[in-house]
mmCIF file of C-alpha atoms and ligand atoms in Angstrom:
data_model
loop_
_atom_site.group_PDB
_atom_site.id
_atom_site.type_symbol
_atom_site.label_atom_id
_atom_site.label_comp_id
_atom_site.label_asym_id
_atom_site.label_seq_id
_atom_site.Cartn_x
_atom_site.Cartn_y
_atom_site.Cartn_z
ATOM 1 C CA MET B 3 -19.842 -9.958 -32.736
ATOM 2 C CA PRO B 4 -18.259 -11.518 -29.659
ATOM 3 C CA SER B 5 -18.820 -15.221 -29.240
ATOM 4 C CA PRO B 6 -21.473 -16.153 -26.612
ATOM 5 C CA ILE B 7 -18.730 -17.286 -24.238
ATOM 6 C CA ASN B 8 -16.819 -14.043 -24.557
ATOM 7 C CA ARG B 9 -19.998 -12.038 -24.161
ATOM 8 C CA ARG B 10 -20.955 -13.907 -21.009
ATOM 9 C CA LEU B 11 -17.469 -13.379 -19.632
ATOM 10 C CA PHE B 12 -17.672 -9.676 -20.444
ATOM 11 C CA LEU B 13 -21.080 -9.234 -18.812
ATOM 12 C CA GLY B 14 -20.121 -11.304 -15.805
ATOM 13 C CA ARG B 15 -17.029 -9.242 -15.142
ATOM 14 C CA THR B 16 -18.417 -5.776 -15.748
ATOM 15 C CA ALA B 17 -21.856 -5.977 -14.137
ATOM 16 C CA GLY B 18 -21.965 -4.075 -10.864
ATOM 17 C CA LEU B 19 -18.555 -2.446 -11.107
ATOM 18 C CA GLY B 20 -17.822 0.754 -9.131
ATOM 19 C CA ALA B 21 -20.284 3.591 -8.953
ATOM 20 C CA GLY B 22 -17.903 6.498 -9.585
ATOM 21 C CA ALA B 23 -16.929 8.044 -12.920
ATOM 22 C CA LEU B 24 -13.613 6.272 -13.346
ATOM 23 C CA PHE B 25 -10.979 6.389 -16.014
ATOM 24 C CA VAL B 26 -8.479 3.855 -17.202
ATOM 25 C CA ARG B 27 -5.813 5.658 -19.179
ATOM 26 C CA ALA B 28 -3.318 3.805 -21.290
ATOM 27 C CA ALA B 29 0.033 5.576 -20.849
ATOM 28 C CA GLY B 30 0.291 8.335 -23.455
ATOM 29 C CA LEU B 31 -3.255 7.807 -24.752
ATOM 30 C CA GLU B 32 -6.498 9.659 -24.127
ATOM 31 C CA ALA B 33 -8.608 8.848 -21.094
ATOM 32 C CA VAL B 34 -11.272 6.213 -21.719
ATOM 33 C CA PRO B 35 -14.403 6.193 -19.521
ATOM 34 C CA SER B 36 -14.624 3.043 -17.447
ATOM 35 C CA ARG B 37 -16.469 1.796 -14.374
ATOM 36 C CA GLY B 38 -13.557 0.011 -12.750
ATOM 37 C CA GLY B 39 -10.228 -1.507 -13.709
ATOM 38 C CA ILE B 40 -10.668 -4.617 -15.834
ATOM 39 C CA GLY B 41 -7.438 -6.470 -16.519
ATOM 40 C CA ARG B 42 -6.296 -9.922 -17.489
ATOM 41 C CA THR B 43 -4.063 -12.321 -15.640
ATOM 42 C CA PRO B 44 -1.150 -12.417 -15.286
ATOM 43 C CA ILE B 45 -1.181 -8.912 -13.901
ATOM 44 C CA ILE B 46 0.731 -6.745 -11.413
ATOM 45 C CA VAL B 47 -0.335 -3.447 -9.835
ATOM 46 C CA THR B 48 1.248 -0.965 -7.444
ATOM 47 C CA SER B 49 -0.113 1.976 -5.493
ATOM 48 C CA HIS B 50 2.808 4.061 -6.829
ATOM 49 C CA SER B 51 1.974 5.750 -10.148
ATOM 50 C CA ASN B 52 5.225 7.731 -10.379
ATOM 51 C CA GLU B 53 8.167 6.850 -12.654
ATOM 52 C CA THR B 54 9.590 4.384 -10.101
ATOM 53 C CA GLY B 55 6.249 2.641 -9.656
ATOM 54 C CA GLN B 56 5.882 2.292 -13.428
ATOM 55 C CA ARG B 57 9.429 0.951 -13.764
ATOM 56 C CA ALA B 58 8.766 -1.486 -10.914
ATOM 57 C CA VAL B 59 5.764 -3.126 -12.592
ATOM 58 C CA GLN B 60 7.487 -3.075 -15.995
ATOM 59 C CA ASP B 61 10.507 -4.924 -14.576
ATOM 60 C CA ALA B 62 8.294 -7.395 -12.705
ATOM 61 C CA TRP B 63 6.251 -8.033 -15.854
ATOM 62 C CA GLY B 64 9.333 -9.825 -17.230
ATOM 63 C CA ILE B 65 8.840 -12.451 -14.493
ATOM 64 C CA LEU B 66 5.087 -12.830 -14.996
ATOM 65 C CA SER B 67 5.208 -12.884 -18.800
ATOM 66 C CA SER B 68 7.758 -15.687 -18.777
ATOM 67 C CA GLY B 69 5.670 -17.901 -16.491
ATOM 68 C CA GLY B 70 7.230 -16.827 -13.185
ATOM 69 C CA SER B 71 5.419 -16.569 -9.867
ATOM 70 C CA ALA B 72 3.420 -13.669 -8.471
ATOM 71 C CA LEU B 73 5.572 -13.965 -5.347
ATOM 72 C CA ASP B 74 8.829 -13.326 -7.231
ATOM 73 C CA ALA B 75 7.179 -10.534 -9.221
ATOM 74 C CA VAL B 76 5.929 -8.584 -6.194
ATOM 75 C CA GLU B 77 9.293 -8.915 -4.443
ATOM 76 C CA LEU B 78 11.197 -7.593 -7.453
ATOM 77 C CA ALA B 79 8.790 -4.682 -7.923
ATOM 78 C CA ALA B 80 8.905 -3.775 -4.220
ATOM 79 C CA ASN B 81 12.727 -3.889 -4.249
ATOM 80 C CA VAL B 82 12.864 -1.466 -7.213
ATOM 81 C CA ILE B 83 10.902 1.079 -5.168
ATOM 82 C CA GLU B 84 12.644 0.359 -1.849
ATOM 83 C CA VAL B 85 16.146 1.111 -3.197
ATOM 84 C CA ASP B 86 15.093 4.366 -4.896
ATOM 85 C CA PRO B 87 16.804 7.122 -2.839
ATOM 86 C CA GLU B 88 14.325 9.725 -4.109
ATOM 87 C CA ASP B 89 11.341 7.943 -2.590
ATOM 88 C CA MET B 90 10.931 9.223 0.962
ATOM 89 C CA SER B 91 8.109 6.846 1.887
ATOM 90 C CA VAL B 92 9.926 3.533 1.802
ATOM 91 C CA GLY B 93 13.291 1.782 2.141
ATOM 92 C CA TYR B 94 16.476 3.725 1.384
ATOM 93 C CA GLY B 95 15.849 7.459 1.779
ATOM 94 C CA GLY B 96 12.593 6.897 3.691
ATOM 95 C CA LEU B 97 11.830 9.598 6.262
ATOM 96 C CA PRO B 98 13.041 8.696 9.780
ATOM 97 C CA ASN B 99 11.417 8.641 13.200
ATOM 98 C CA GLU B 100 11.612 11.580 15.629
ATOM 99 C CA ASP B 101 15.115 10.502 16.689
ATOM 100 C CA GLY B 102 16.395 10.572 13.101
ATOM 101 C CA VAL B 103 16.445 6.770 12.749
ATOM 102 C CA VAL B 104 14.850 5.075 9.728
ATOM 103 C CA GLN B 105 12.684 2.173 10.961
ATOM 104 C CA LEU B 106 11.099 0.120 8.199
ATOM 105 C CA ASP B 107 7.956 -2.047 8.210
ATOM 106 C CA ALA B 108 7.010 -4.581 5.525
ATOM 107 C CA SER B 109 4.832 -7.616 4.941
ATOM 108 C CA ILE B 110 4.477 -10.247 2.251
ATOM 109 C CA MET B 111 1.786 -12.850 1.675
ATOM 110 C CA ASP B 112 1.745 -15.862 -0.638
ATOM 111 C CA GLY B 113 -1.801 -16.906 -1.513
ATOM 112 C CA ARG B 114 -0.681 -20.229 -3.012
ATOM 113 C CA THR B 115 0.699 -21.496 0.325
ATOM 114 C CA TYR B 116 -1.412 -19.341 2.694
ATOM 115 C CA ASN B 117 1.873 -18.148 4.130
ATOM 116 C CA ALA B 118 2.887 -14.738 5.410
ATOM 117 C CA GLY B 119 5.924 -12.926 6.774
ATOM 118 C CA ALA B 120 6.595 -9.458 8.126
ATOM 119 C CA VAL B 121 9.186 -7.228 9.769
ATOM 120 C CA ALA B 122 8.649 -4.141 11.903
ATOM 121 C CA SER B 123 11.007 -1.398 13.094
ATOM 122 C CA LEU B 124 13.794 -2.908 10.993
ATOM 123 C CA GLU B 125 16.853 -0.637 10.799
ATOM 124 C CA GLY B 126 19.707 -0.593 8.293
ATOM 125 C CA ILE B 127 18.343 -2.820 5.500
ATOM 126 C CA LYS B 128 17.205 -1.185 2.257
ATOM 127 C CA THR B 129 14.838 -4.007 1.212
ATOM 128 C CA PRO B 130 12.646 -4.962 4.194
ATOM 129 C CA SER B 131 10.216 -6.851 1.958
ATOM 130 C CA SER B 132 12.967 -9.375 1.175
ATOM 131 C CA VAL B 133 13.594 -9.830 4.904
ATOM 132 C CA ALA B 134 9.830 -10.320 5.357
ATOM 133 C CA ARG B 135 10.055 -13.057 2.721
ATOM 134 C CA LEU B 136 12.819 -14.741 4.760
ATOM 135 C CA VAL B 137 10.581 -14.645 7.841
ATOM 136 C CA MET B 138 7.834 -16.240 5.751
ATOM 137 C CA GLU B 139 9.890 -18.935 4.050
ATOM 138 C CA ARG B 140 12.738 -19.665 6.427
ATOM 139 C CA THR B 141 11.112 -19.490 9.872
ATOM 140 C CA ASP B 142 7.940 -20.755 11.477
ATOM 141 C CA HIS B 143 7.035 -17.187 12.482
ATOM 142 C CA VAL B 144 5.038 -14.430 10.806
ATOM 143 C CA LEU B 145 6.284 -11.164 12.383
ATOM 144 C CA MET B 146 9.764 -10.248 13.619
ATOM 145 C CA VAL B 147 10.737 -6.856 15.015
ATOM 146 C CA GLY B 148 13.708 -4.551 15.585
ATOM 147 C CA PRO B 149 17.060 -6.089 16.511
ATOM 148 C CA GLY B 150 15.729 -9.648 16.107
ATOM 149 C CA ALA B 151 14.629 -8.943 12.554
ATOM 150 C CA LEU B 152 18.012 -7.340 11.845
ATOM 151 C CA ASP B 153 19.852 -10.369 13.254
ATOM 152 C CA LEU B 154 17.796 -12.612 10.976
ATOM 153 C CA ALA B 155 18.659 -10.451 7.961
ATOM 154 C CA LYS B 156 22.361 -10.460 8.839
ATOM 155 C CA SER B 157 22.347 -14.242 9.242
ATOM 156 C CA PHE B 158 21.251 -14.471 5.600
ATOM 157 C CA GLY B 159 24.006 -12.115 4.430
ATOM 158 C CA PHE B 160 22.296 -8.713 4.435
ATOM 159 C CA GLU B 161 24.755 -5.903 5.276
ATOM 160 C CA PRO B 162 23.359 -3.048 7.422
ATOM 161 C CA GLU B 163 23.738 0.387 5.795
ATOM 162 C CA ASP B 164 22.874 3.984 6.679
ATOM 163 C CA LEU B 165 19.405 4.489 5.187
ATOM 164 C CA MET B 166 19.429 8.276 5.528
ATOM 165 C CA THR B 167 20.114 10.271 2.392
ATOM 166 C CA GLU B 168 21.182 13.913 2.362
ATOM 167 C CA THR B 169 17.579 14.853 1.546
ATOM 168 C CA SER B 170 15.888 12.761 4.225
ATOM 169 C CA ARG B 171 18.355 13.983 6.868
ATOM 170 C CA ALA B 172 17.741 17.611 5.846
ATOM 171 C CA ARG B 173 13.982 17.071 6.100
ATOM 172 C CA TRP B 174 14.318 15.539 9.543
ATOM 173 C CA LEU B 175 16.609 18.304 10.825
ATOM 174 C CA GLU B 176 14.192 20.920 9.524
ATOM 175 C CA TRP B 177 11.312 19.200 11.278
ATOM 176 C CA ARG B 178 13.220 18.909 14.548
ATOM 177 C CA GLU B 179 14.148 22.595 14.481
ATOM 178 C CA ASN B 180 10.541 23.638 13.821
ATOM 179 C CA ARG B 181 8.685 21.131 15.922
ATOM 180 C CA SER B 182 5.881 22.484 18.031
ATOM 181 C CA ASP B 183 2.739 20.670 19.117
ATOM 182 C CA GLN B 184 2.701 18.699 15.841
ATOM 183 C CA ASP B 185 3.925 15.398 17.117
ATOM 184 C CA ASP B 186 2.413 12.153 18.339
ATOM 185 C CA TRP B 187 2.204 13.156 21.979
ATOM 186 C CA GLY B 188 -1.307 14.154 23.051
ATOM 187 C CA PRO B 189 -4.758 13.018 21.992
ATOM 188 C CA PRO B 190 -5.192 10.989 18.786
ATOM 189 C CA ASP B 191 -6.088 12.985 15.670
ATOM 190 C CA HIS B 192 -9.719 11.917 15.571
ATOM 191 C CA LEU B 193 -10.373 13.437 18.993
ATOM 192 C CA LYS B 194 -9.073 16.865 17.951
ATOM 193 C CA ASP B 195 -11.289 19.359 16.181
ATOM 194 C CA ARG B 196 -11.325 19.489 12.383
ATOM 195 C CA GLU B 197 -8.912 22.445 12.080
ATOM 196 C CA GLU B 198 -6.276 20.669 14.091
ATOM 197 C CA ALA B 199 -6.886 17.245 12.563
ATOM 198 C CA GLN B 200 -6.923 18.339 8.904
ATOM 199 C CA LEU B 201 -3.600 20.117 8.670
ATOM 200 C CA GLY B 202 -3.600 22.581 5.797
ATOM 201 C CA GLY B 203 -0.909 23.024 3.114
ATOM 202 C CA GLU B 204 2.148 20.795 3.298
ATOM 203 C CA PRO B 205 1.201 18.018 5.710
ATOM 204 C CA ALA B 206 3.206 17.908 8.939
ATOM 205 C CA PHE B 207 3.401 14.102 8.725
ATOM 206 C CA HIS B 208 3.850 11.729 5.815
ATOM 207 C CA TYR B 209 2.311 8.279 5.721
ATOM 208 C CA GLY B 210 3.602 7.213 2.289
ATOM 209 C CA THR B 211 3.745 3.467 1.703
ATOM 210 C CA VAL B 212 3.855 1.110 -1.276
ATOM 211 C CA ASN B 213 1.560 -1.822 -2.062
ATOM 212 C CA VAL B 214 2.357 -4.304 -4.837
ATOM 213 C CA LEU B 215 -0.210 -6.991 -5.752
ATOM 214 C CA ALA B 216 -0.042 -9.630 -8.499
ATOM 215 C CA VAL B 217 -1.768 -12.654 -10.009
ATOM 216 C CA ASP B 218 0.443 -14.978 -12.045
ATOM 217 C CA GLY B 219 -0.281 -17.268 -14.985
ATOM 218 C CA ASN B 220 -1.232 -20.124 -12.639
ATOM 219 C CA GLY B 221 -3.832 -17.916 -10.955
ATOM 220 C CA ASP B 222 -1.802 -17.615 -7.750
ATOM 221 C CA VAL B 223 -1.999 -14.315 -5.882
ATOM 222 C CA SER B 224 0.710 -12.525 -3.861
ATOM 223 C CA GLY B 225 1.205 -9.124 -2.292
ATOM 224 C CA ILE B 226 3.667 -6.885 -0.468
ATOM 225 C CA THR B 227 3.262 -3.729 1.579
ATOM 226 C CA THR B 228 6.456 -1.863 2.487
ATOM 227 C CA THR B 229 7.110 1.493 4.149
ATOM 228 C CA SER B 230 9.328 3.716 6.243
ATOM 229 C CA GLY B 231 6.082 4.458 8.077
ATOM 230 C CA LEU B 232 4.815 7.654 9.534
ATOM 231 C CA SER B 233 7.528 10.308 9.389
ATOM 232 C CA TRP B 234 8.824 11.632 12.717
ATOM 233 C CA LYS B 235 7.018 8.797 14.543
ATOM 234 C CA ILE B 236 7.819 7.999 18.161
ATOM 235 C CA ASN B 237 10.711 5.555 18.356
ATOM 236 C CA GLY B 238 9.318 2.034 18.115
ATOM 237 C CA ARG B 239 5.933 2.958 16.621
ATOM 238 C CA VAL B 240 4.699 0.258 14.239
ATOM 239 C CA GLY B 241 2.107 1.037 11.585
ATOM 240 C CA ASP B 242 -0.292 -1.125 9.627
ATOM 241 C CA SER B 243 2.095 -2.232 6.893
ATOM 242 C CA PRO B 244 3.554 -5.298 8.688
ATOM 243 C CA ILE B 245 0.213 -6.318 10.199
ATOM 244 C CA ILE B 246 -1.364 -9.075 8.132
ATOM 245 C CA GLY B 247 -5.034 -8.218 7.588
ATOM 246 C CA ALA B 248 -4.408 -4.488 8.120
ATOM 247 C CA GLY B 249 -1.793 -3.212 5.636
ATOM 248 C CA LEU B 250 -1.977 -6.326 3.436
ATOM 249 C CA TYR B 251 -4.123 -9.370 2.867
ATOM 250 C CA VAL B 252 -4.090 -12.061 0.198
ATOM 251 C CA ASP B 253 -6.517 -14.918 -0.388
ATOM 252 C CA ASN B 254 -5.789 -17.206 -3.307
ATOM 253 C CA ASP B 255 -9.511 -17.838 -3.907
ATOM 254 C CA VAL B 256 -10.391 -14.143 -4.036
ATOM 255 C CA GLY B 257 -7.546 -11.658 -4.568
ATOM 256 C CA ALA B 258 -5.474 -9.183 -2.605
ATOM 257 C CA ALA B 259 -5.695 -5.750 -0.981
ATOM 258 C CA GLY B 260 -3.215 -3.268 0.462
ATOM 259 C CA ALA B 261 -3.356 -0.022 2.408
ATOM 260 C CA THR B 262 -1.407 3.208 2.648
ATOM 261 C CA GLY B 263 -2.156 6.204 4.824
ATOM 262 C CA ARG B 264 -2.786 6.548 8.553
ATOM 263 C CA GLY B 265 -1.822 3.124 9.847
ATOM 264 C CA GLU B 266 -3.619 3.548 13.130
ATOM 265 C CA ASP B 267 -6.977 3.664 11.304
ATOM 266 C CA VAL B 268 -6.070 0.668 9.176
ATOM 267 C CA ILE B 269 -4.986 -1.497 12.117
ATOM 268 C CA LYS B 270 -8.171 -0.846 14.065
ATOM 269 C CA SER B 271 -10.383 -1.622 11.061
ATOM 270 C CA CYS B 272 -8.446 -4.668 9.705
ATOM 271 C CA ALA B 273 -9.036 -2.894 6.403
ATOM 272 C CA SER B 274 -7.209 -5.143 3.916
ATOM 273 C CA TYR B 275 -8.935 -8.231 5.292
ATOM 274 C CA PHE B 276 -12.247 -6.359 5.109
ATOM 275 C CA ILE B 277 -11.636 -5.492 1.433
ATOM 276 C CA VAL B 278 -10.812 -9.084 0.509
ATOM 277 C CA GLU B 279 -13.932 -10.280 2.303
ATOM 278 C CA ARG B 280 -16.014 -7.687 0.419
ATOM 279 C CA MET B 281 -14.624 -9.037 -2.850
ATOM 280 C CA ARG B 282 -15.446 -12.576 -1.720
ATOM 281 C CA ALA B 283 -19.019 -11.357 -1.186
ATOM 282 C CA GLY B 284 -19.179 -10.220 -4.816
ATOM 283 C CA ARG B 285 -18.036 -6.603 -4.703
ATOM 284 C CA SER B 286 -15.614 -5.414 -7.382
ATOM 285 C CA PRO B 287 -12.131 -4.350 -6.204
ATOM 286 C CA GLN B 288 -13.125 -0.707 -6.783
ATOM 287 C CA GLN B 289 -16.318 -1.056 -4.758
ATOM 288 C CA ALA B 290 -14.537 -2.957 -1.992
ATOM 289 C CA CYS B 291 -11.955 -0.160 -1.572
ATOM 290 C CA GLU B 292 -14.736 2.412 -1.283
ATOM 291 C CA ASP B 293 -16.618 0.141 1.142
ATOM 292 C CA ALA B 294 -13.579 0.114 3.432
ATOM 293 C CA LEU B 295 -13.330 3.911 3.503
ATOM 294 C CA GLU B 296 -17.043 4.162 4.292
ATOM 295 C CA MET B 297 -16.695 1.554 7.049
ATOM 296 C CA ILE B 298 -13.872 3.554 8.698
ATOM 297 C CA ARG B 299 -15.676 6.872 8.279
ATOM 298 C CA ARG B 300 -18.784 5.476 9.979
ATOM 299 C CA ARG B 301 -16.827 4.246 12.974
ATOM 300 C CA TYR B 302 -15.209 7.639 13.558
ATOM 301 C CA ALA B 303 -18.491 9.462 12.924
ATOM 302 C CA LYS B 304 -19.786 8.177 16.257
ATOM 303 C CA VAL B 305 -16.888 9.879 18.044
ATOM 304 C CA ASN B 306 -16.179 12.936 15.866
ATOM 305 C CA PRO B 307 -18.417 13.490 12.794
ATOM 306 C CA ALA B 308 -15.953 16.090 11.423
ATOM 307 C CA PHE B 309 -13.017 13.683 11.291
ATOM 308 C CA MET B 310 -12.180 12.271 7.855
ATOM 309 C CA PRO B 311 -9.506 9.559 8.026
ATOM 310 C CA GLY B 312 -6.723 9.618 5.414
ATOM 311 C CA GLU B 313 -6.185 6.250 3.749
ATOM 312 C CA LYS B 314 -5.617 4.874 0.255
ATOM 313 C CA PHE B 315 -6.623 1.330 -0.600
ATOM 314 C CA VAL B 316 -5.754 -0.742 -3.665
ATOM 315 C CA ALA B 317 -7.259 -4.096 -4.570
ATOM 316 C CA LEU B 318 -6.887 -6.763 -7.252
ATOM 317 C CA ASN B 319 -9.102 -9.788 -7.700
ATOM 318 C CA LYS B 320 -8.230 -13.207 -9.047
ATOM 319 C CA ASP B 321 -9.699 -12.383 -12.478
ATOM 320 C CA GLY B 322 -7.379 -9.392 -12.867
ATOM 321 C CA ASP B 323 -9.902 -6.646 -12.077
ATOM 322 C CA TYR B 324 -8.557 -3.837 -9.889
ATOM 323 C CA GLY B 325 -9.469 -0.613 -8.136
ATOM 324 C CA CYS B 326 -8.249 2.079 -5.758
ATOM 325 C CA ALA B 327 -9.757 4.798 -3.589
ATOM 326 C CA TRP B 328 -8.578 7.339 -1.080
ATOM 327 C CA SER B 329 -10.073 9.822 1.342
ATOM 328 C CA TYR B 330 -7.562 12.643 0.996
ATOM 329 C CA GLY B 331 -9.582 15.774 0.247
ATOM 330 C CA GLY B 332 -7.792 18.272 -1.990
ATOM 331 C CA ARG B 333 -5.142 15.860 -3.234
ATOM 332 C CA GLY B 334 -6.545 14.920 -6.623
ATOM 333 C CA ILE B 335 -7.595 11.501 -7.836
ATOM 334 C CA PRO B 336 -5.822 8.357 -6.529
ATOM 335 C CA GLN B 337 -3.814 6.451 -9.104
ATOM 336 C CA MET B 338 -2.081 3.113 -9.480
ATOM 337 C CA SER B 339 0.299 1.580 -12.034
ATOM 338 C CA VAL B 340 -1.012 -1.527 -13.779
ATOM 339 C CA ARG B 341 0.895 -3.940 -16.047
ATOM 340 C CA ASP B 342 -0.693 -6.808 -17.921
ATOM 341 C CA GLU B 343 -0.532 -8.067 -21.489
ATOM 342 C CA ALA B 344 -2.279 -4.875 -22.666
ATOM 343 C CA GLY B 345 0.767 -2.891 -21.543
ATOM 344 C CA LEU B 346 1.387 -0.305 -18.849
ATOM 345 C CA GLN B 347 -1.583 1.729 -17.668
ATOM 346 C CA ILE B 348 -2.123 4.418 -15.077
ATOM 347 C CA TYR B 349 -5.478 3.745 -13.484
ATOM 348 C CA GLU B 350 -7.420 6.538 -11.817
ATOM 349 C CA GLY B 351 -9.737 5.448 -9.008
ATOM 350 C CA VAL B 352 -12.117 7.323 -6.764
ATOM 351 C CA ARG B 353 -11.612 10.131 -4.270
ATOM 352 C CA PHE B 354 -13.970 9.120 -1.510
ATOM 353 C CA GLY B 355 -16.381 11.729 -0.225
ATOM 354 C CA ASP B 356 -16.747 13.693 -3.492
HETATM 355 N N1 LIG S 401 0.627 3.265 6.430
HETATM 356 C C1 LIG S 401 1.923 3.449 6.889
HETATM 357 C C2 LIG S 401 2.003 3.751 8.311
HETATM 358 O O1 LIG S 401 1.069 4.231 8.910
HETATM 359 O O2 LIG S 401 3.045 3.526 8.874
#
């Protein structure tokens, strides 16, 4: 029998968790029914569930398990993913803009100090999240862009490099040769009809992004969102990832949230801030992610009821509970990598709208 204290803790932390049929699956073990991700601090999660995402949280666990900070842990994990040449959504090898130039966006937030830093349209640096950390810790600013952000990076010893790989260049050349009306010129997606807005098969654009969120042994919360942004974007376009409150938000009293997907939707809805505020109001991380998708859907419904925005949200609260949800029809169940003292897990969240 659990002690009364443990039982109260258990009831307090599981009551009211997400409505969907969720699964938490320990790596290599059978799926176990669950109603939301329930972890223990210290803990680190990422929106990437692939091999690189798993390696990222495993490596960062070394920092958390030895008493290190959530801030150092999220930076290390983000760097592991940013330097992976195979990952075309972020850092080195990320897909370029329409001119064939890789422009990176990233943000970082430190709940302990209520501090934040971000870079946008940064060229030539594989690890934009580390430059965002410099903005946060070594300047009195929050967001730096383009050449100014690059100058800052160079002043701290970063060497600019070509961020295109053979694969990303080939993808860009292919796109340029086949481009038609599938670009950012013209009306925004939500004002097109459903057939045009919901592109079938291989999507014409890629919004891939990485979120990393952590709570350390002191209960301090940090997060990073980093991306090469929307592929083939118009030169200079900035997405949600470097916008504090949109692509990332951290509150040391509550937890953290991050977004991937169509940045334009996330900026207009201040979605990460919304999720953190939902958690402050008592919603579980899983519920709060679903709340954000419903909030965005309702806003578009007034303009075009057929439009379904494409976002993925991940959230982690101060107790170590977590959740994720997305609104991509036909793309399976959203996942995230989770590392705490129980080991590495792949968590499966909720596909919104099912
Ligand atoms: N969420 C990434 C972007 O829209 O750039």
